[in-house]
Amino acid sequence: MKLTLRDTLNYPLIILLAGSTLTAPAFAQEASPRYKKGMVVCAYPDAAQAGLSVLKKGGNAVDAAVAVQFALAVTLPQAGNIGGGGFMVYRSSNGQTATLDYREKAPGKATTDMYLDANGKVIPQKSLYTHQAAGVPGSVDGMIEAHKKYGKLKWADVVQPSIDLAAKGFKVTERLANDLNRNQEQFTRLNNGGTNYFARTTPWKAGDLLVLKDLANTLTLIRDKGRAGFYSGKVAQQIITEMKRGDGLISQADLDNYHSVWRKPITGQYKQYKVITMPPPSSGGIALLQLLHSVEPYPLSRWGHNQDSTVQLIVEAERRVYADRSKYLGDPDFFKVPTDSLLRPAYIESRMKNFTWAAATPSSTIQPGSFAGYESDQTTHFSIVDAQGNAVSITTTLNGSFGNKIFVSGAGFLLNNEMDDFSSKPGVPNMYGLVGGKANSIQPGKRMLSSMTPTILEKDGKLFMVVGTPGGSTIITSVFQTILNVLEFGQDAQQAVTSKRFHHQWLPDEVAPEINAFTNDVTTKLQQKGYKIVPRGSIGRVDAIVVTPQGYLMGGADPRGDDTKSGW
Ligand code: DON
């Protein structure tokens, strides 16, 4: 629909009039199997099976999550990992919530200028495809802590499925085969002197068996020795030897000092839904709540999914929120993040004040906001719900696809290139085009800022939705739009995940829709208002679970990947 000036001026009135229609639309029905006892939605079929098998053995959502994290380290080497890190958002069946930050940390020898040359210029790719691109891995410690606090089954039983997959092998999907083939040259070049576990004389194809013996041995040590199986002993030594081979920085002291952190979730309200999400060092939770609050006063469900007014409003909110992200978000252990100020309703309203329907607000005129009292000073997601209704939302990553593409020789796993998530130099974009400054500068032991947004929603005090996605800077906008698809546009879990998405991140000043996300008419209307539309390939791989009022678990597995929903 075309929005008139009257609509703009009267939007508070619209809310008043439309009060009843602003509640969630009638629950969309989904013609797929209905499960009540548990569900795993994740990015690889065998990993979903591993999680489901743990649920069927009587494991809870956290037991299944540990099994899936390790299984994805085998079957989804692009992103699943033990050499990376991640975030978990947890909600127990009785409503207790927690988040676990197992994000990588900068090694003790890291320095603010480590990616700059003598002239102060960023050295291309140094933060991406070198041993120095790797942060100290957090995933193993994270899984141990999560299991220690909430797990029900024995540790060995939740690690075992991943050992079986690595030792006996698993079938490669077409997508994985293509990804492995595409990276052969880099795997070979970057592991010169080390081992390339994916090397093949003939190209990989769908159905091939991938066996990872060294990784199976590493996972066995983790199964038998817990933390000591990774952060000390043989595997730690292998990591340090690998660092020496390539001038890397991670030391035994870094491994000893790595500990994941339980953090208080970021929570907020959107209409009748409570949103429970990840605090810093993710920017995702704060940004998601800022976005939801920015659009809350407007009649989105009346405008409709991906209609011009909807897109315009969402883009303008995203532009402002990403500008704030560039200045105010960083590791809270090193930088005072002004969370309360960023989430204050009056502040969010003030940010939207200069938005006008007539034309796009150029990003050049938008700066990070200011508020009184402020002292300056290929990833993967999985969603799990168990029979009791405990829920886990985990996003975990190596950062780029296959991380820095460097194996820890002898240990069979890839290292992350998460250091690129720091701001190498103020104002210089990272691989996702994100800019930052002091808040996210490199310091020894600091965690790099993330966009990962594992999220759980409740309605009327009950579990309603578990959601998250990979996608670098697009994570926040994908989670935001998927939530709106369910809450505002009446889409079921699968539709909400499948629906076309679009992205704006302040800089560059462009709207990036997936192909066919907008009709020609919508594109033209937006262009006439000055929006630069730059279509792009697929955005994210959202995996979500929505609980129906009858207590059924409805899964949304992203068709953009090999994502699978398994329930019982
Ligand atoms: O933590 C972050 O925000 C990034 N390292 C995530 C990278 C990612 O999602 C890549 N996957 N497509």
Short mmCIF file of N, CA, C and O in Angstrom, two decimals, residues 310-372:
data_model
loop_
_atom_site.label_atom_id
_atom_site.label_comp_id
_atom_site.label_asym_id
_atom_site.label_seq_id
_atom_site.Cartn_x
_atom_site.Cartn_y
_atom_site.Cartn_z
N THR A 310 6.78 -1.32 4.83
CA THR A 310 7.44 -2.23 5.76
C THR A 310 8.95 -2.19 5.55
O THR A 310 9.73 -2.04 6.51
N VAL A 311 9.36 -2.30 4.29
CA VAL A 311 10.80 -2.33 3.99
C VAL A 311 11.43 -0.99 4.38
O VAL A 311 12.50 -0.95 5.00
N GLN A 312 10.76 0.09 4.03
CA GLN A 312 11.34 1.40 4.32
C GLN A 312 11.55 1.59 5.82
O GLN A 312 12.62 2.01 6.27
N LEU A 313 10.53 1.26 6.60
CA LEU A 313 10.64 1.42 8.05
C LEU A 313 11.77 0.55 8.61
O LEU A 313 12.60 1.00 9.41
N ILE A 314 11.81 -0.71 8.16
CA ILE A 314 12.82 -1.64 8.68
C ILE A 314 14.22 -1.16 8.30
O ILE A 314 15.15 -1.16 9.12
N VAL A 315 14.39 -0.71 7.06
CA VAL A 315 15.70 -0.22 6.61
C VAL A 315 16.14 0.98 7.46
O VAL A 315 17.29 1.05 7.90
N GLU A 316 15.23 1.90 7.71
CA GLU A 316 15.60 3.10 8.47
C GLU A 316 15.97 2.74 9.92
O GLU A 316 16.87 3.34 10.49
N ALA A 317 15.26 1.76 10.47
CA ALA A 317 15.61 1.31 11.82
C ALA A 317 16.99 0.65 11.80
O ALA A 317 17.85 0.93 12.64
N GLU A 318 17.21 -0.20 10.81
CA GLU A 318 18.49 -0.93 10.73
C GLU A 318 19.66 0.05 10.57
O GLU A 318 20.71 -0.11 11.18
N ARG A 319 19.47 1.05 9.73
CA ARG A 319 20.53 2.04 9.48
C ARG A 319 20.99 2.67 10.81
O ARG A 319 22.17 2.78 11.10
N ARG A 320 20.03 3.07 11.61
CA ARG A 320 20.35 3.77 12.87
C ARG A 320 20.97 2.81 13.90
O ARG A 320 21.89 3.18 14.61
N VAL A 321 20.45 1.62 13.94
CA VAL A 321 20.94 0.66 14.94
C VAL A 321 22.39 0.24 14.61
O VAL A 321 23.23 0.13 15.50
N TYR A 322 22.69 0.03 13.34
CA TYR A 322 24.07 -0.37 12.98
C TYR A 322 25.05 0.79 13.18
O TYR A 322 26.24 0.55 13.43
N ALA A 323 24.57 2.03 13.08
CA ALA A 323 25.45 3.17 13.37
C ALA A 323 25.84 3.12 14.86
O ALA A 323 27.02 3.28 15.21
N ASP A 324 24.88 2.86 15.71
CA ASP A 324 25.17 2.74 17.15
C ASP A 324 26.15 1.59 17.42
O ASP A 324 27.07 1.70 18.23
N ARG A 325 25.91 0.49 16.72
CA ARG A 325 26.76 -0.69 16.91
C ARG A 325 28.23 -0.34 16.69
O ARG A 325 29.11 -0.81 17.41
N SER A 326 28.49 0.50 15.69
CA SER A 326 29.88 0.80 15.32
C SER A 326 30.63 1.52 16.42
O SER A 326 31.84 1.48 16.50
N LYS A 327 29.90 2.21 17.28
CA LYS A 327 30.58 3.02 18.29
C LYS A 327 30.50 2.44 19.70
O LYS A 327 31.47 2.53 20.46
N TYR A 328 29.37 1.86 20.03
CA TYR A 328 29.12 1.57 21.44
C TYR A 328 29.27 0.10 21.84
O TYR A 328 29.17 -0.21 23.02
N LEU A 329 29.43 -0.79 20.86
CA LEU A 329 29.42 -2.20 21.23
C LEU A 329 30.82 -2.81 21.19
O LEU A 329 31.57 -2.59 20.23
N GLY A 330 31.12 -3.56 22.23
CA GLY A 330 32.40 -4.25 22.33
C GLY A 330 32.34 -5.21 23.50
O GLY A 330 31.27 -5.39 24.12
N ASP A 331 33.49 -5.80 23.84
CA ASP A 331 33.56 -6.75 24.95
C ASP A 331 33.33 -6.00 26.27
O ASP A 331 34.12 -5.13 26.63
N PRO A 332 32.27 -6.35 27.01
CA PRO A 332 31.96 -5.62 28.25
C PRO A 332 33.04 -5.77 29.32
O PRO A 332 33.08 -4.99 30.27
N ASP A 333 33.91 -6.79 29.18
CA ASP A 333 34.99 -6.95 30.15
C ASP A 333 36.10 -5.92 29.92
O ASP A 333 36.99 -5.76 30.75
N PHE A 334 36.05 -5.24 28.77
CA PHE A 334 37.09 -4.26 28.42
C PHE A 334 36.55 -2.87 28.13
O PHE A 334 37.29 -1.90 28.13
N PHE A 335 35.27 -2.81 27.81
CA PHE A 335 34.69 -1.55 27.35
C PHE A 335 33.32 -1.39 27.98
O PHE A 335 32.53 -2.34 27.97
N LYS A 336 33.06 -0.18 28.51
CA LYS A 336 31.78 0.03 29.18
C LYS A 336 30.68 0.22 28.13
O LYS A 336 30.56 1.29 27.54
N VAL A 337 29.93 -0.84 27.87
CA VAL A 337 28.85 -0.76 26.87
C VAL A 337 27.64 -0.10 27.52
O VAL A 337 27.16 -0.57 28.56
N PRO A 338 27.12 0.99 26.91
CA PRO A 338 26.00 1.71 27.54
C PRO A 338 24.65 1.04 27.26
O PRO A 338 23.75 1.63 26.65
N THR A 339 24.52 -0.22 27.73
CA THR A 339 23.33 -1.02 27.40
C THR A 339 22.03 -0.31 27.76
O THR A 339 21.11 -0.23 26.94
N ASP A 340 21.96 0.20 28.99
CA ASP A 340 20.70 0.81 29.43
C ASP A 340 20.33 2.00 28.55
O ASP A 340 19.17 2.16 28.16
N SER A 341 21.33 2.83 28.24
CA SER A 341 21.04 4.01 27.41
C SER A 341 20.57 3.59 26.02
O SER A 341 19.63 4.16 25.47
N LEU A 342 21.24 2.59 25.46
CA LEU A 342 20.89 2.15 24.10
C LEU A 342 19.48 1.57 24.04
O LEU A 342 18.83 1.63 23.00
N LEU A 343 19.02 1.02 25.16
CA LEU A 343 17.71 0.36 25.14
C LEU A 343 16.59 1.22 25.74
O LEU A 343 15.45 0.79 25.83
N ARG A 344 16.93 2.44 26.16
CA ARG A 344 15.91 3.31 26.76
C ARG A 344 14.88 3.69 25.68
O ARG A 344 15.26 4.17 24.61
N PRO A 345 13.58 3.47 25.94
CA PRO A 345 12.57 3.76 24.92
C PRO A 345 12.67 5.19 24.37
O PRO A 345 12.55 5.40 23.16
N ALA A 346 12.91 6.16 25.24
CA ALA A 346 12.97 7.56 24.77
C ALA A 346 14.14 7.74 23.80
O ALA A 346 14.03 8.49 22.81
N TYR A 347 15.23 7.05 24.05
CA TYR A 347 16.37 7.16 23.16
C TYR A 347 16.05 6.55 21.79
O TYR A 347 16.31 7.15 20.74
N ILE A 348 15.44 5.38 21.80
CA ILE A 348 15.12 4.70 20.53
C ILE A 348 14.13 5.55 19.73
O ILE A 348 14.28 5.73 18.52
N GLU A 349 13.14 6.10 20.42
CA GLU A 349 12.19 6.99 19.72
C GLU A 349 12.92 8.18 19.12
O GLU A 349 12.65 8.59 18.00
N SER A 350 13.87 8.75 19.87
CA SER A 350 14.57 9.94 19.37
C SER A 350 15.40 9.61 18.13
O SER A 350 15.53 10.43 17.23
N ARG A 351 15.89 8.40 18.07
CA ARG A 351 16.69 7.99 16.90
C ARG A 351 15.82 7.95 15.64
O ARG A 351 16.30 8.17 14.54
N MET A 352 14.54 7.62 15.81
CA MET A 352 13.65 7.49 14.65
C MET A 352 13.00 8.84 14.29
O MET A 352 12.27 8.93 13.31
N LYS A 353 13.27 9.88 15.08
CA LYS A 353 12.56 11.16 14.86
C LYS A 353 12.84 11.78 13.50
O LYS A 353 11.97 12.38 12.89
N ASN A 354 14.08 11.65 13.01
CA ASN A 354 14.38 12.31 11.72
C ASN A 354 14.08 11.40 10.53
O ASN A 354 14.44 11.70 9.40
N PHE A 355 13.41 10.30 10.78
CA PHE A 355 12.97 9.44 9.67
C PHE A 355 11.76 10.08 9.02
O PHE A 355 10.84 10.51 9.69
N THR A 356 11.79 10.16 7.70
CA THR A 356 10.63 10.69 6.99
C THR A 356 10.23 9.72 5.87
O THR A 356 11.10 9.09 5.27
N TRP A 357 8.91 9.64 5.64
CA TRP A 357 8.44 8.72 4.60
C TRP A 357 8.82 9.21 3.20
O TRP A 357 8.87 8.42 2.26
N ALA A 358 9.10 10.51 3.09
CA ALA A 358 9.26 11.08 1.75
C ALA A 358 10.51 10.56 1.05
O ALA A 358 10.51 10.37 -0.18
N ALA A 359 11.58 10.33 1.79
CA ALA A 359 12.85 9.96 1.14
C ALA A 359 13.73 9.18 2.10
O ALA A 359 13.59 9.29 3.32
N ALA A 360 14.66 8.43 1.51
CA ALA A 360 15.65 7.71 2.31
C ALA A 360 16.47 8.70 3.11
O ALA A 360 16.80 9.79 2.62
N THR A 361 16.80 8.35 4.35
CA THR A 361 17.73 9.17 5.13
C THR A 361 19.14 8.73 4.72
O THR A 361 19.49 7.57 4.94
N PRO A 362 19.94 9.61 4.11
CA PRO A 362 21.28 9.14 3.72
C PRO A 362 22.09 8.73 4.95
O PRO A 362 22.03 9.42 5.98
N SER A 363 22.83 7.62 4.85
CA SER A 363 23.63 7.18 6.00
C SER A 363 24.66 8.23 6.40
O SER A 363 25.05 8.31 7.56
N SER A 364 25.08 9.05 5.42
CA SER A 364 26.08 10.08 5.73
C SER A 364 25.54 11.09 6.75
O SER A 364 26.31 11.76 7.42
N THR A 365 24.21 11.18 6.86
CA THR A 365 23.65 12.13 7.82
C THR A 365 23.34 11.46 9.16
O THR A 365 22.85 12.10 10.08
N ILE A 366 23.56 10.17 9.22
CA ILE A 366 23.30 9.44 10.48
C ILE A 366 24.64 9.13 11.15
O ILE A 366 25.54 8.57 10.52
N GLN A 367 24.74 9.51 12.39
CA GLN A 367 25.92 9.16 13.18
C GLN A 367 25.44 8.32 14.35
O GLN A 367 24.25 8.29 14.65
N PRO A 368 26.38 7.62 15.00
CA PRO A 368 25.95 6.95 16.22
C PRO A 368 25.27 7.96 17.14
O PRO A 368 25.69 9.13 17.18
N GLY A 369 24.24 7.54 17.86
CA GLY A 369 23.51 8.47 18.71
C GLY A 369 24.34 8.94 19.88
O GLY A 369 25.45 8.45 20.12
N SER A 370 23.83 9.90 20.60
CA SER A 370 24.52 10.31 21.83
C SER A 370 23.48 10.42 22.93
O SER A 370 22.30 10.66 22.67
N PHE A 371 23.92 10.18 24.15
CA PHE A 371 23.00 10.27 25.26
C PHE A 371 23.73 10.79 26.47
O PHE A 371 24.95 10.59 26.62
N ALA A 372 22.97 11.46 27.32
CA ALA A 372 23.57 12.08 28.49
C ALA A 372 24.17 11.01 29.39
O ALA A 372 23.67 9.90 29.47
#
